[in-house]
């Protein structure tokens, strides 16, 4: 199991040429300590586990690893389906000013078309994500101040990565002296 910076994992996910809408995620507070847990998976790309924390209001740090190479039957039930909860997306910045203008034009056109045509929230979300070229998006179960049951189930399923990532994240937090108050 290779532990890497959380941004490196997101960069890998962003560069893969998979079906963008096939991703699903579960996130919430860490079981112990500061920070958040995030599991996200795609049937053909596997399952990833990230642990992050806010060093300050402007900087998020974290680590992660791939915990499964595919989403099989046992893992499938631990990730939300399209008709559940909220949504998440991974976004890559535009390559240059021309690319940004093209994305903005597609976004405006998508909003205009959906405002003139009856549509579902799911279709609107998917069309928006395609307009801004999101490399990964889908349903997400997220608890801001708690842990979803699925998050605990995934943590139990991947107990070895849970322990390793907790130890690594705690080291990062200690190095940044997050536990210290202001004097």
mmCIF file of C-alpha atoms in Angstrom:
data_model
loop_
_atom_site.group_PDB
_atom_site.id
_atom_site.type_symbol
_atom_site.label_atom_id
_atom_site.label_comp_id
_atom_site.label_asym_id
_atom_site.label_seq_id
_atom_site.Cartn_x
_atom_site.Cartn_y
_atom_site.Cartn_z
ATOM 1 C CA UNK A 1 0.000 0.000 0.000
ATOM 2 C CA UNK A 2 1.524 3.267 -1.135
ATOM 3 C CA UNK A 3 0.605 6.382 0.876
ATOM 4 C CA UNK A 4 0.710 9.577 -1.164
ATOM 5 C CA UNK A 5 -0.290 13.219 -0.888
ATOM 6 C CA UNK A 6 -4.038 13.576 -1.345
ATOM 7 C CA UNK A 7 -3.583 16.027 -4.245
ATOM 8 C CA UNK A 8 -1.504 13.460 -6.153
ATOM 9 C CA UNK A 9 -4.334 10.953 -5.917
ATOM 10 C CA UNK A 10 -6.861 13.517 -7.147
ATOM 11 C CA UNK A 11 -4.499 14.404 -10.010
ATOM 12 C CA UNK A 12 -4.351 10.720 -11.010
ATOM 13 C CA UNK A 13 -8.140 10.460 -10.889
ATOM 14 C CA UNK A 14 -8.417 13.648 -12.957
ATOM 15 C CA UNK A 15 -6.074 12.330 -15.641
ATOM 16 C CA UNK A 16 -7.736 8.925 -16.076
ATOM 17 C CA UNK A 17 -10.005 8.505 -19.074
ATOM 18 C CA UNK A 18 -12.811 6.729 -17.261
ATOM 19 C CA UNK A 19 -16.506 7.395 -17.365
ATOM 20 C CA UNK A 20 -16.685 10.582 -15.264
ATOM 21 C CA UNK A 21 -20.176 9.882 -13.920
ATOM 22 C CA UNK A 22 -19.308 6.444 -12.548
ATOM 23 C CA UNK A 23 -17.755 7.732 -9.325
ATOM 24 C CA UNK A 24 -19.392 7.518 -5.882
ATOM 25 C CA UNK A 25 -18.196 8.833 -2.511
ATOM 26 C CA UNK A 26 -18.724 8.703 1.259
ATOM 27 C CA UNK A 27 -17.214 11.265 3.634
ATOM 28 C CA UNK A 28 -17.389 12.582 7.174
ATOM 29 C CA UNK A 29 -15.398 13.326 10.299
ATOM 30 C CA UNK A 30 -12.491 11.117 11.299
ATOM 31 C CA UNK A 31 -13.304 8.651 14.039
ATOM 32 C CA UNK A 32 -10.509 10.110 16.193
ATOM 33 C CA UNK A 33 -8.657 13.391 15.925
ATOM 34 C CA UNK A 34 -9.145 16.369 13.653
ATOM 35 C CA UNK A 35 -9.894 16.065 9.976
ATOM 36 C CA UNK A 36 -12.095 14.206 7.552
ATOM 37 C CA UNK A 37 -12.256 10.797 5.877
ATOM 38 C CA UNK A 38 -13.230 10.366 2.239
ATOM 39 C CA UNK A 39 -13.694 7.150 0.299
ATOM 40 C CA UNK A 40 -14.499 7.363 -3.375
ATOM 41 C CA UNK A 41 -14.707 4.656 -5.964
ATOM 42 C CA UNK A 42 -15.357 3.805 -9.585
ATOM 43 C CA UNK A 43 -16.213 0.306 -10.863
ATOM 44 C CA UNK A 44 -13.164 0.110 -13.133
ATOM 45 C CA UNK A 45 -10.762 2.371 -11.195
ATOM 46 C CA UNK A 46 -11.153 0.988 -7.703
ATOM 47 C CA UNK A 47 -11.601 2.612 -4.314
ATOM 48 C CA UNK A 48 -9.466 5.372 -2.822
ATOM 49 C CA UNK A 49 -9.242 6.489 0.798
ATOM 50 C CA UNK A 50 -8.226 10.056 1.642
ATOM 51 C CA UNK A 51 -7.693 11.680 5.027
ATOM 52 C CA UNK A 52 -7.462 15.470 5.139
ATOM 53 C CA UNK A 53 -7.431 18.324 7.638
ATOM 54 C CA UNK A 54 -7.488 22.106 7.437
ATOM 55 C CA UNK A 55 -4.099 23.450 8.469
ATOM 56 C CA UNK A 56 -5.677 26.901 8.368
ATOM 57 C CA UNK A 57 -8.709 28.389 6.591
ATOM 58 C CA UNK A 58 -6.729 28.598 3.333
ATOM 59 C CA UNK A 59 -4.778 25.336 3.269
ATOM 60 C CA UNK A 60 -5.951 21.728 3.317
ATOM 61 C CA UNK A 61 -3.413 18.955 3.780
ATOM 62 C CA UNK A 62 -3.825 15.221 3.625
ATOM 63 C CA UNK A 63 -2.795 11.797 2.455
ATOM 64 C CA UNK A 64 -4.390 8.822 0.804
ATOM 65 C CA UNK A 65 -4.039 5.502 -0.920
ATOM 66 C CA UNK A 66 -5.848 3.143 -3.252
ATOM 67 C CA UNK A 67 -7.498 0.456 -1.120
ATOM 68 C CA UNK A 68 -9.150 -1.654 -3.845
ATOM 69 C CA UNK A 69 -8.533 -2.122 -7.558
ATOM 70 C CA UNK A 70 -12.221 -2.416 -8.431
ATOM 71 C CA UNK A 71 -15.639 -2.007 -6.860
ATOM 72 C CA UNK A 72 -16.983 -5.522 -6.430
ATOM 73 C CA UNK A 73 -20.243 -6.764 -4.937
ATOM 74 C CA UNK A 74 -19.116 -6.373 -1.317
ATOM 75 C CA UNK A 75 -17.982 -2.782 -1.825
ATOM 76 C CA UNK A 76 -20.815 -1.747 -4.116
ATOM 77 C CA UNK A 77 -23.355 -1.632 -1.276
ATOM 78 C CA UNK A 78 -21.025 0.592 0.795
ATOM 79 C CA UNK A 79 -21.088 3.399 -1.776
ATOM 80 C CA UNK A 80 -24.198 5.530 -2.447
ATOM 81 C CA UNK A 81 -26.355 5.155 -5.543
ATOM 82 C CA UNK A 82 -27.512 7.865 -7.930
ATOM 83 C CA UNK A 83 -30.814 8.372 -6.131
ATOM 84 C CA UNK A 84 -29.233 9.006 -2.720
ATOM 85 C CA UNK A 85 -27.960 12.102 -0.969
ATOM 86 C CA UNK A 86 -25.789 14.829 -2.355
ATOM 87 C CA UNK A 87 -23.254 15.107 -5.122
ATOM 88 C CA UNK A 88 -19.497 15.606 -5.385
ATOM 89 C CA UNK A 89 -17.117 16.500 -8.193
ATOM 90 C CA UNK A 90 -13.408 16.685 -8.817
ATOM 91 C CA UNK A 91 -12.445 19.718 -10.869
ATOM 92 C CA UNK A 92 -9.316 20.539 -12.831
ATOM 93 C CA UNK A 93 -8.561 24.178 -13.617
ATOM 94 C CA UNK A 94 -8.781 25.375 -17.231
ATOM 95 C CA UNK A 95 -5.552 25.033 -19.200
ATOM 96 C CA UNK A 96 -5.496 28.674 -20.311
ATOM 97 C CA UNK A 97 -7.721 31.716 -20.871
ATOM 98 C CA UNK A 98 -9.201 30.380 -24.128
ATOM 99 C CA UNK A 99 -10.100 27.092 -22.452
ATOM 100 C CA UNK A 100 -11.719 29.000 -19.561
ATOM 101 C CA UNK A 101 -13.815 31.047 -22.002
ATOM 102 C CA UNK A 102 -14.915 27.898 -23.838
ATOM 103 C CA UNK A 103 -15.933 26.256 -20.554
ATOM 104 C CA UNK A 104 -17.831 29.402 -19.489
ATOM 105 C CA UNK A 105 -19.716 29.504 -22.793
ATOM 106 C CA UNK A 106 -20.681 25.811 -22.475
ATOM 107 C CA UNK A 107 -21.752 26.408 -18.870
ATOM 108 C CA UNK A 108 -23.959 29.373 -19.855
ATOM 109 C CA UNK A 109 -25.529 27.379 -22.675
ATOM 110 C CA UNK A 110 -26.200 24.422 -20.374
ATOM 111 C CA UNK A 111 -27.918 26.652 -17.804
ATOM 112 C CA UNK A 112 -29.965 28.360 -20.554
ATOM 113 C CA UNK A 113 -31.124 25.053 -22.056
ATOM 114 C CA UNK A 114 -32.110 23.643 -18.664
ATOM 115 C CA UNK A 115 -33.992 26.820 -17.734
ATOM 116 C CA UNK A 116 -36.113 26.490 -20.882
ATOM 117 C CA UNK A 117 -36.729 22.745 -20.691
ATOM 118 C CA UNK A 118 -38.227 20.615 -17.914
ATOM 119 C CA UNK A 119 -35.432 18.517 -16.486
ATOM 120 C CA UNK A 120 -34.454 16.601 -13.378
ATOM 121 C CA UNK A 121 -31.872 17.835 -10.852
ATOM 122 C CA UNK A 122 -29.713 14.788 -11.641
ATOM 123 C CA UNK A 123 -29.702 15.566 -15.383
ATOM 124 C CA UNK A 124 -28.901 19.220 -14.674
ATOM 125 C CA UNK A 125 -25.992 18.273 -12.396
ATOM 126 C CA UNK A 126 -24.573 15.790 -14.904
ATOM 127 C CA UNK A 127 -24.832 18.270 -17.785
ATOM 128 C CA UNK A 128 -23.132 20.976 -15.684
ATOM 129 C CA UNK A 129 -20.270 18.644 -14.790
ATOM 130 C CA UNK A 130 -19.806 17.703 -18.438
ATOM 131 C CA UNK A 131 -19.872 21.395 -19.458
ATOM 132 C CA UNK A 132 -17.011 22.198 -17.062
ATOM 133 C CA UNK A 133 -15.209 18.960 -17.956
ATOM 134 C CA UNK A 134 -15.200 17.479 -14.466
ATOM 135 C CA UNK A 135 -13.108 14.287 -14.618
ATOM 136 C CA UNK A 136 -14.994 12.606 -11.759
ATOM 137 C CA UNK A 137 -18.427 13.200 -10.256
ATOM 138 C CA UNK A 138 -21.353 11.352 -8.772
ATOM 139 C CA UNK A 139 -23.473 10.724 -5.717
ATOM 140 C CA UNK A 140 -22.043 11.312 -2.253
ATOM 141 C CA UNK A 141 -23.092 10.617 1.299
ATOM 142 C CA UNK A 142 -21.552 13.262 3.543
ATOM 143 C CA UNK A 143 -21.936 14.203 7.193
ATOM 144 C CA UNK A 144 -20.384 17.520 8.196
ATOM 145 C CA UNK A 145 -20.345 16.916 11.937
ATOM 146 C CA UNK A 146 -20.581 13.128 12.166
ATOM 147 C CA UNK A 147 -19.689 9.858 10.438
ATOM 148 C CA UNK A 148 -22.107 8.098 8.090
ATOM 149 C CA UNK A 149 -22.620 4.398 8.839
ATOM 150 C CA UNK A 150 -21.123 3.576 5.438
ATOM 151 C CA UNK A 151 -17.930 5.399 6.438
ATOM 152 C CA UNK A 152 -17.581 3.183 9.503
ATOM 153 C CA UNK A 153 -18.260 0.099 7.360
ATOM 154 C CA UNK A 154 -15.600 1.111 4.840
ATOM 155 C CA UNK A 155 -13.128 1.844 7.660
ATOM 156 C CA UNK A 156 -13.752 -1.639 9.063
ATOM 157 C CA UNK A 157 -13.383 -3.222 5.629
ATOM 158 C CA UNK A 158 -10.049 -1.491 5.061
ATOM 159 C CA UNK A 159 -8.803 -1.623 8.640
ATOM 160 C CA UNK A 160 -5.107 -1.853 7.680
ATOM 161 C CA UNK A 161 -5.232 1.321 5.557
ATOM 162 C CA UNK A 162 -7.291 3.044 8.244
ATOM 163 C CA UNK A 163 -4.572 2.455 10.843
ATOM 164 C CA UNK A 164 -1.718 3.384 8.512
ATOM 165 C CA UNK A 165 -3.377 6.571 7.215
ATOM 166 C CA UNK A 166 -4.389 7.624 10.741
ATOM 167 C CA UNK A 167 -0.796 7.318 11.926
ATOM 168 C CA UNK A 168 0.555 9.208 8.893
ATOM 169 C CA UNK A 169 -2.054 11.965 9.210
ATOM 170 C CA UNK A 170 -1.438 12.318 12.946
ATOM 171 C CA UNK A 171 2.274 12.821 12.151
ATOM 172 C CA UNK A 172 1.397 15.578 9.648
ATOM 173 C CA UNK A 173 -0.884 17.239 12.188
ATOM 174 C CA UNK A 174 1.818 17.073 14.880
ATOM 175 C CA UNK A 175 4.412 18.520 12.468
ATOM 176 C CA UNK A 176 2.071 21.436 11.721
ATOM 177 C CA UNK A 177 1.379 21.911 15.451
ATOM 178 C CA UNK A 178 -2.375 21.981 14.810
ATOM 179 C CA UNK A 179 -3.123 21.026 18.421
ATOM 180 C CA UNK A 180 -1.532 24.180 19.781
ATOM 181 C CA UNK A 181 -3.586 27.238 20.593
ATOM 182 C CA UNK A 182 -2.650 30.852 20.101
ATOM 183 C CA UNK A 183 -0.819 32.603 22.925
#
